[in-house]
Amino acid sequence: MKKLLAVFLSLLSAAGWAGTISVGDTVLNIPDPPGFVPLTEKMKLVYDHQQMFVAPTNQQFIAFVSKSDTSRLLKKDIPNLLARLFSVQMDKRLIARYFTKSEFAQLKGSIKAQHASVELTNKIEELLEKALSDLGQGDQHSQMIMLPIHEETDSTLAYSAFVVGHIDNGDGVVTPHVSVFTVTLVNVKGKALFLYSTAERNGLEWSQTISKQWSSSVVTANRDN
């Protein structure tokens, strides 16, 4: 029995369970993304800074930072750039809503329709350079470059986007900056969660790959036995 318990605990540790979140009256298990740990209020400077990037229409339930950054964050030292971050968010208007499979399919259809209305292009590098040039010439507005939806299952829908904006290095020096994120809409126990993975400019493939792994682990962790 002790041996069986030890094996169970080792598997649980390997899976990286961060714990639970409450979405309305529904409790969900959220595994840590591989190599990442939850961002806590003890990491106050980054915790407060990261909250600024949550859309006003969304509620963030949990965020994750790289294990390699935690010691500096606990010392209230912000690395020059936390290029890779994860977060679990949800549209505030949908928190109390329960989605059946057919209703979730309709939600995906609505998002796909909105996505289809955005002009998509394969000239990503050209657009990024133009956006950076515009920022360098005094344009203060961030720009988002959407990519096509790259994956869909019955319970998920995923797409990526580049964001071109400014970043402050902490010394008052503001420079143009490019990041990329992948967002996966996932139906978990009837709740429509948004799973975000953010990376540096060259991290698109990593973002999409790890997002697929993470969303799959979230679905598995909440599957009814």
Short mmCIF file of N, CA and C in Angstrom, two decimals, residues 54-132:
data_model
loop_
_atom_site.label_atom_id
_atom_site.label_comp_id
_atom_site.label_asym_id
_atom_site.label_seq_id
_atom_site.Cartn_x
_atom_site.Cartn_y
_atom_site.Cartn_z
N VAL A 54 -4.38 42.11 -18.39
CA VAL A 54 -5.66 41.38 -18.45
C VAL A 54 -6.71 42.34 -18.98
N ALA A 55 -7.38 41.94 -20.05
CA ALA A 55 -8.41 42.79 -20.66
C ALA A 55 -9.49 43.14 -19.64
N PRO A 56 -10.01 44.36 -19.68
CA PRO A 56 -11.05 44.77 -18.72
C PRO A 56 -12.28 43.86 -18.73
N THR A 57 -12.53 43.21 -19.87
CA THR A 57 -13.70 42.33 -19.97
C THR A 57 -13.45 40.95 -19.39
N ASN A 58 -12.17 40.66 -19.05
CA ASN A 58 -11.80 39.33 -18.57
C ASN A 58 -11.52 39.31 -17.07
N GLN A 59 -11.65 38.15 -16.49
CA GLN A 59 -11.17 37.90 -15.13
C GLN A 59 -10.07 36.86 -15.22
N GLN A 60 -8.94 37.15 -14.57
CA GLN A 60 -7.85 36.18 -14.52
C GLN A 60 -7.96 35.38 -13.23
N PHE A 61 -7.83 34.07 -13.36
CA PHE A 61 -7.95 33.19 -12.20
C PHE A 61 -6.59 32.75 -11.67
N ILE A 62 -5.62 32.57 -12.56
CA ILE A 62 -4.29 32.16 -12.15
C ILE A 62 -3.32 32.45 -13.28
N ALA A 63 -2.06 32.76 -12.92
CA ALA A 63 -1.01 32.99 -13.91
C ALA A 63 0.23 32.19 -13.49
N PHE A 64 1.11 31.93 -14.44
CA PHE A 64 2.29 31.11 -14.18
C PHE A 64 3.54 31.78 -14.74
N VAL A 65 4.65 31.63 -13.99
CA VAL A 65 5.95 32.13 -14.43
C VAL A 65 6.94 30.98 -14.40
N SER A 66 8.04 31.16 -15.11
CA SER A 66 9.06 30.12 -15.17
C SER A 66 9.67 29.87 -13.79
N LYS A 67 9.92 28.61 -13.48
CA LYS A 67 10.56 28.27 -12.21
C LYS A 67 11.90 28.99 -12.05
N SER A 68 12.61 29.19 -13.17
CA SER A 68 13.93 29.82 -13.11
C SER A 68 13.85 31.29 -12.71
N ASP A 69 12.67 31.90 -12.79
CA ASP A 69 12.52 33.31 -12.44
C ASP A 69 12.04 33.53 -11.01
N THR A 70 11.59 32.47 -10.34
CA THR A 70 10.91 32.65 -9.06
C THR A 70 11.79 33.25 -7.97
N SER A 71 13.05 32.83 -7.89
CA SER A 71 13.91 33.35 -6.81
C SER A 71 14.08 34.85 -6.92
N ARG A 72 14.25 35.34 -8.14
CA ARG A 72 14.40 36.80 -8.33
C ARG A 72 13.09 37.52 -8.05
N LEU A 73 11.99 36.90 -8.44
CA LEU A 73 10.69 37.53 -8.23
C LEU A 73 10.37 37.64 -6.74
N LEU A 74 10.72 36.61 -5.98
CA LEU A 74 10.48 36.65 -4.54
C LEU A 74 11.33 37.70 -3.85
N LYS A 75 12.46 38.05 -4.47
CA LYS A 75 13.33 39.10 -3.94
C LYS A 75 12.91 40.47 -4.46
N LYS A 76 11.75 40.50 -5.09
CA LYS A 76 11.20 41.73 -5.66
C LYS A 76 12.10 42.31 -6.74
N ASP A 77 12.75 41.40 -7.46
CA ASP A 77 13.60 41.79 -8.57
C ASP A 77 12.91 41.37 -9.86
N ILE A 78 12.54 42.32 -10.68
CA ILE A 78 11.87 42.00 -11.94
C ILE A 78 12.92 41.78 -13.02
N PRO A 79 12.97 40.58 -13.62
CA PRO A 79 13.87 40.38 -14.75
C PRO A 79 13.56 41.40 -15.85
N ASN A 80 14.55 41.71 -16.67
CA ASN A 80 14.35 42.71 -17.72
C ASN A 80 13.11 42.40 -18.54
N LEU A 81 12.85 41.14 -18.74
CA LEU A 81 11.67 40.78 -19.52
C LEU A 81 11.25 39.35 -19.18
N LEU A 82 10.05 39.22 -18.67
CA LEU A 82 9.49 37.88 -18.47
C LEU A 82 8.82 37.50 -19.78
N ALA A 83 9.61 36.93 -20.67
CA ALA A 83 9.11 36.69 -22.02
C ALA A 83 8.02 35.64 -22.07
N ARG A 84 8.10 34.66 -21.16
CA ARG A 84 7.17 33.55 -21.24
C ARG A 84 6.28 33.50 -20.00
N LEU A 85 5.00 33.60 -20.22
CA LEU A 85 4.00 33.62 -19.16
C LEU A 85 2.79 32.80 -19.59
N PHE A 86 2.04 32.32 -18.60
CA PHE A 86 0.78 31.63 -18.86
C PHE A 86 -0.29 32.23 -17.97
N SER A 87 -1.52 32.18 -18.43
CA SER A 87 -2.62 32.62 -17.57
C SER A 87 -3.92 31.93 -17.98
N VAL A 88 -4.81 31.82 -16.99
CA VAL A 88 -6.15 31.27 -17.20
C VAL A 88 -7.13 32.41 -16.99
N GLN A 89 -7.91 32.72 -18.01
CA GLN A 89 -8.84 33.83 -17.94
C GLN A 89 -10.22 33.41 -18.46
N MET A 90 -11.17 34.31 -18.24
CA MET A 90 -12.53 34.05 -18.74
C MET A 90 -13.26 35.36 -18.91
N ASP A 91 -14.08 35.44 -19.90
CA ASP A 91 -14.94 36.60 -20.08
C ASP A 91 -15.87 36.70 -18.86
N LYS A 92 -15.86 37.85 -18.20
CA LYS A 92 -16.65 38.02 -16.98
C LYS A 92 -18.13 37.72 -17.20
N ARG A 93 -18.60 38.01 -18.41
CA ARG A 93 -20.03 37.81 -18.70
C ARG A 93 -20.41 36.34 -18.78
N LEU A 94 -19.39 35.46 -18.89
CA LEU A 94 -19.67 34.04 -19.08
C LEU A 94 -19.37 33.20 -17.84
N ILE A 95 -18.93 33.84 -16.76
CA ILE A 95 -18.52 33.09 -15.58
C ILE A 95 -19.64 32.23 -15.02
N ALA A 96 -20.84 32.76 -14.99
CA ALA A 96 -21.98 32.01 -14.43
C ALA A 96 -22.63 31.09 -15.46
N ARG A 97 -22.17 31.15 -16.69
CA ARG A 97 -22.80 30.42 -17.79
C ARG A 97 -22.28 28.98 -17.86
N TYR A 98 -23.18 28.05 -18.10
CA TYR A 98 -22.80 26.65 -18.35
C TYR A 98 -23.02 26.37 -19.83
N PHE A 99 -21.99 25.80 -20.48
CA PHE A 99 -22.05 25.53 -21.92
C PHE A 99 -22.21 24.03 -22.17
N THR A 100 -23.27 23.67 -22.85
CA THR A 100 -23.39 22.31 -23.35
C THR A 100 -22.45 22.17 -24.55
N LYS A 101 -22.29 20.96 -25.05
CA LYS A 101 -21.42 20.75 -26.21
C LYS A 101 -21.91 21.56 -27.41
N SER A 102 -23.22 21.59 -27.62
CA SER A 102 -23.76 22.31 -28.77
C SER A 102 -23.61 23.82 -28.59
N GLU A 103 -23.78 24.29 -27.36
CA GLU A 103 -23.62 25.72 -27.09
C GLU A 103 -22.16 26.14 -27.23
N PHE A 104 -21.25 25.27 -26.82
CA PHE A 104 -19.83 25.57 -26.98
C PHE A 104 -19.45 25.61 -28.46
N ALA A 105 -20.06 24.72 -29.24
CA ALA A 105 -19.82 24.72 -30.69
C ALA A 105 -20.30 26.05 -31.30
N GLN A 106 -21.42 26.56 -30.81
CA GLN A 106 -21.92 27.85 -31.28
C GLN A 106 -20.96 28.98 -30.90
N LEU A 107 -20.41 28.90 -29.67
CA LEU A 107 -19.45 29.91 -29.23
C LEU A 107 -18.21 29.89 -30.12
N LYS A 108 -17.73 28.70 -30.43
CA LYS A 108 -16.58 28.59 -31.33
C LYS A 108 -16.91 29.18 -32.69
N GLY A 109 -18.13 28.90 -33.16
CA GLY A 109 -18.55 29.44 -34.45
C GLY A 109 -18.55 30.95 -34.46
N SER A 110 -18.98 31.55 -33.36
CA SER A 110 -19.00 33.01 -33.25
C SER A 110 -17.59 33.57 -33.29
N ILE A 111 -16.67 32.92 -32.58
CA ILE A 111 -15.28 33.38 -32.56
C ILE A 111 -14.65 33.21 -33.95
N LYS A 112 -14.95 32.10 -34.60
CA LYS A 112 -14.41 31.87 -35.95
C LYS A 112 -14.93 32.91 -36.93
N ALA A 113 -16.18 33.31 -36.76
CA ALA A 113 -16.75 34.33 -37.63
C ALA A 113 -16.06 35.67 -37.42
N GLN A 114 -15.80 36.02 -36.16
CA GLN A 114 -15.08 37.26 -35.86
C GLN A 114 -13.67 37.20 -36.43
N HIS A 115 -13.07 36.02 -36.28
CA HIS A 115 -11.71 35.83 -36.78
C HIS A 115 -11.66 35.98 -38.29
N ALA A 116 -12.68 35.47 -38.96
CA ALA A 116 -12.72 35.53 -40.42
C ALA A 116 -12.86 36.96 -40.92
N SER A 117 -13.39 37.84 -40.08
CA SER A 117 -13.58 39.23 -40.50
C SER A 117 -12.29 40.04 -40.41
N VAL A 118 -11.26 39.45 -39.75
CA VAL A 118 -9.97 40.13 -39.62
C VAL A 118 -9.11 39.79 -40.83
N GLU A 119 -8.45 40.79 -41.37
CA GLU A 119 -7.59 40.56 -42.52
C GLU A 119 -6.35 39.80 -42.07
N LEU A 120 -6.21 38.57 -42.54
CA LEU A 120 -5.06 37.74 -42.18
C LEU A 120 -4.08 37.70 -43.34
N THR A 121 -2.81 37.53 -43.02
CA THR A 121 -1.79 37.54 -44.06
C THR A 121 -0.63 36.66 -43.65
N ASN A 122 0.13 36.21 -44.63
CA ASN A 122 1.33 35.43 -44.36
C ASN A 122 2.58 36.31 -44.27
N LYS A 123 2.42 37.61 -44.54
CA LYS A 123 3.57 38.52 -44.53
C LYS A 123 3.82 39.05 -43.12
N ILE A 124 4.03 38.12 -42.19
CA ILE A 124 4.14 38.48 -40.78
C ILE A 124 5.36 39.36 -40.53
N GLU A 125 6.52 38.93 -40.99
CA GLU A 125 7.74 39.68 -40.71
C GLU A 125 7.67 41.09 -41.29
N GLU A 126 7.09 41.21 -42.46
CA GLU A 126 6.94 42.52 -43.09
C GLU A 126 6.05 43.43 -42.23
N LEU A 127 4.96 42.87 -41.74
CA LEU A 127 4.05 43.65 -40.89
C LEU A 127 4.69 44.01 -39.56
N LEU A 128 5.46 43.08 -38.99
CA LEU A 128 6.13 43.35 -37.73
C LEU A 128 7.14 44.49 -37.87
N GLU A 129 7.90 44.45 -38.93
CA GLU A 129 8.90 45.50 -39.15
C GLU A 129 8.24 46.85 -39.37
N LYS A 130 7.13 46.86 -40.08
CA LYS A 130 6.41 48.13 -40.29
C LYS A 130 5.88 48.66 -38.97
N ALA A 131 5.31 47.76 -38.14
CA ALA A 131 4.77 48.19 -36.85
C ALA A 131 5.88 48.73 -35.96
N LEU A 132 7.03 48.08 -35.97
CA LEU A 132 8.17 48.55 -35.17
C LEU A 132 8.66 49.89 -35.68
#
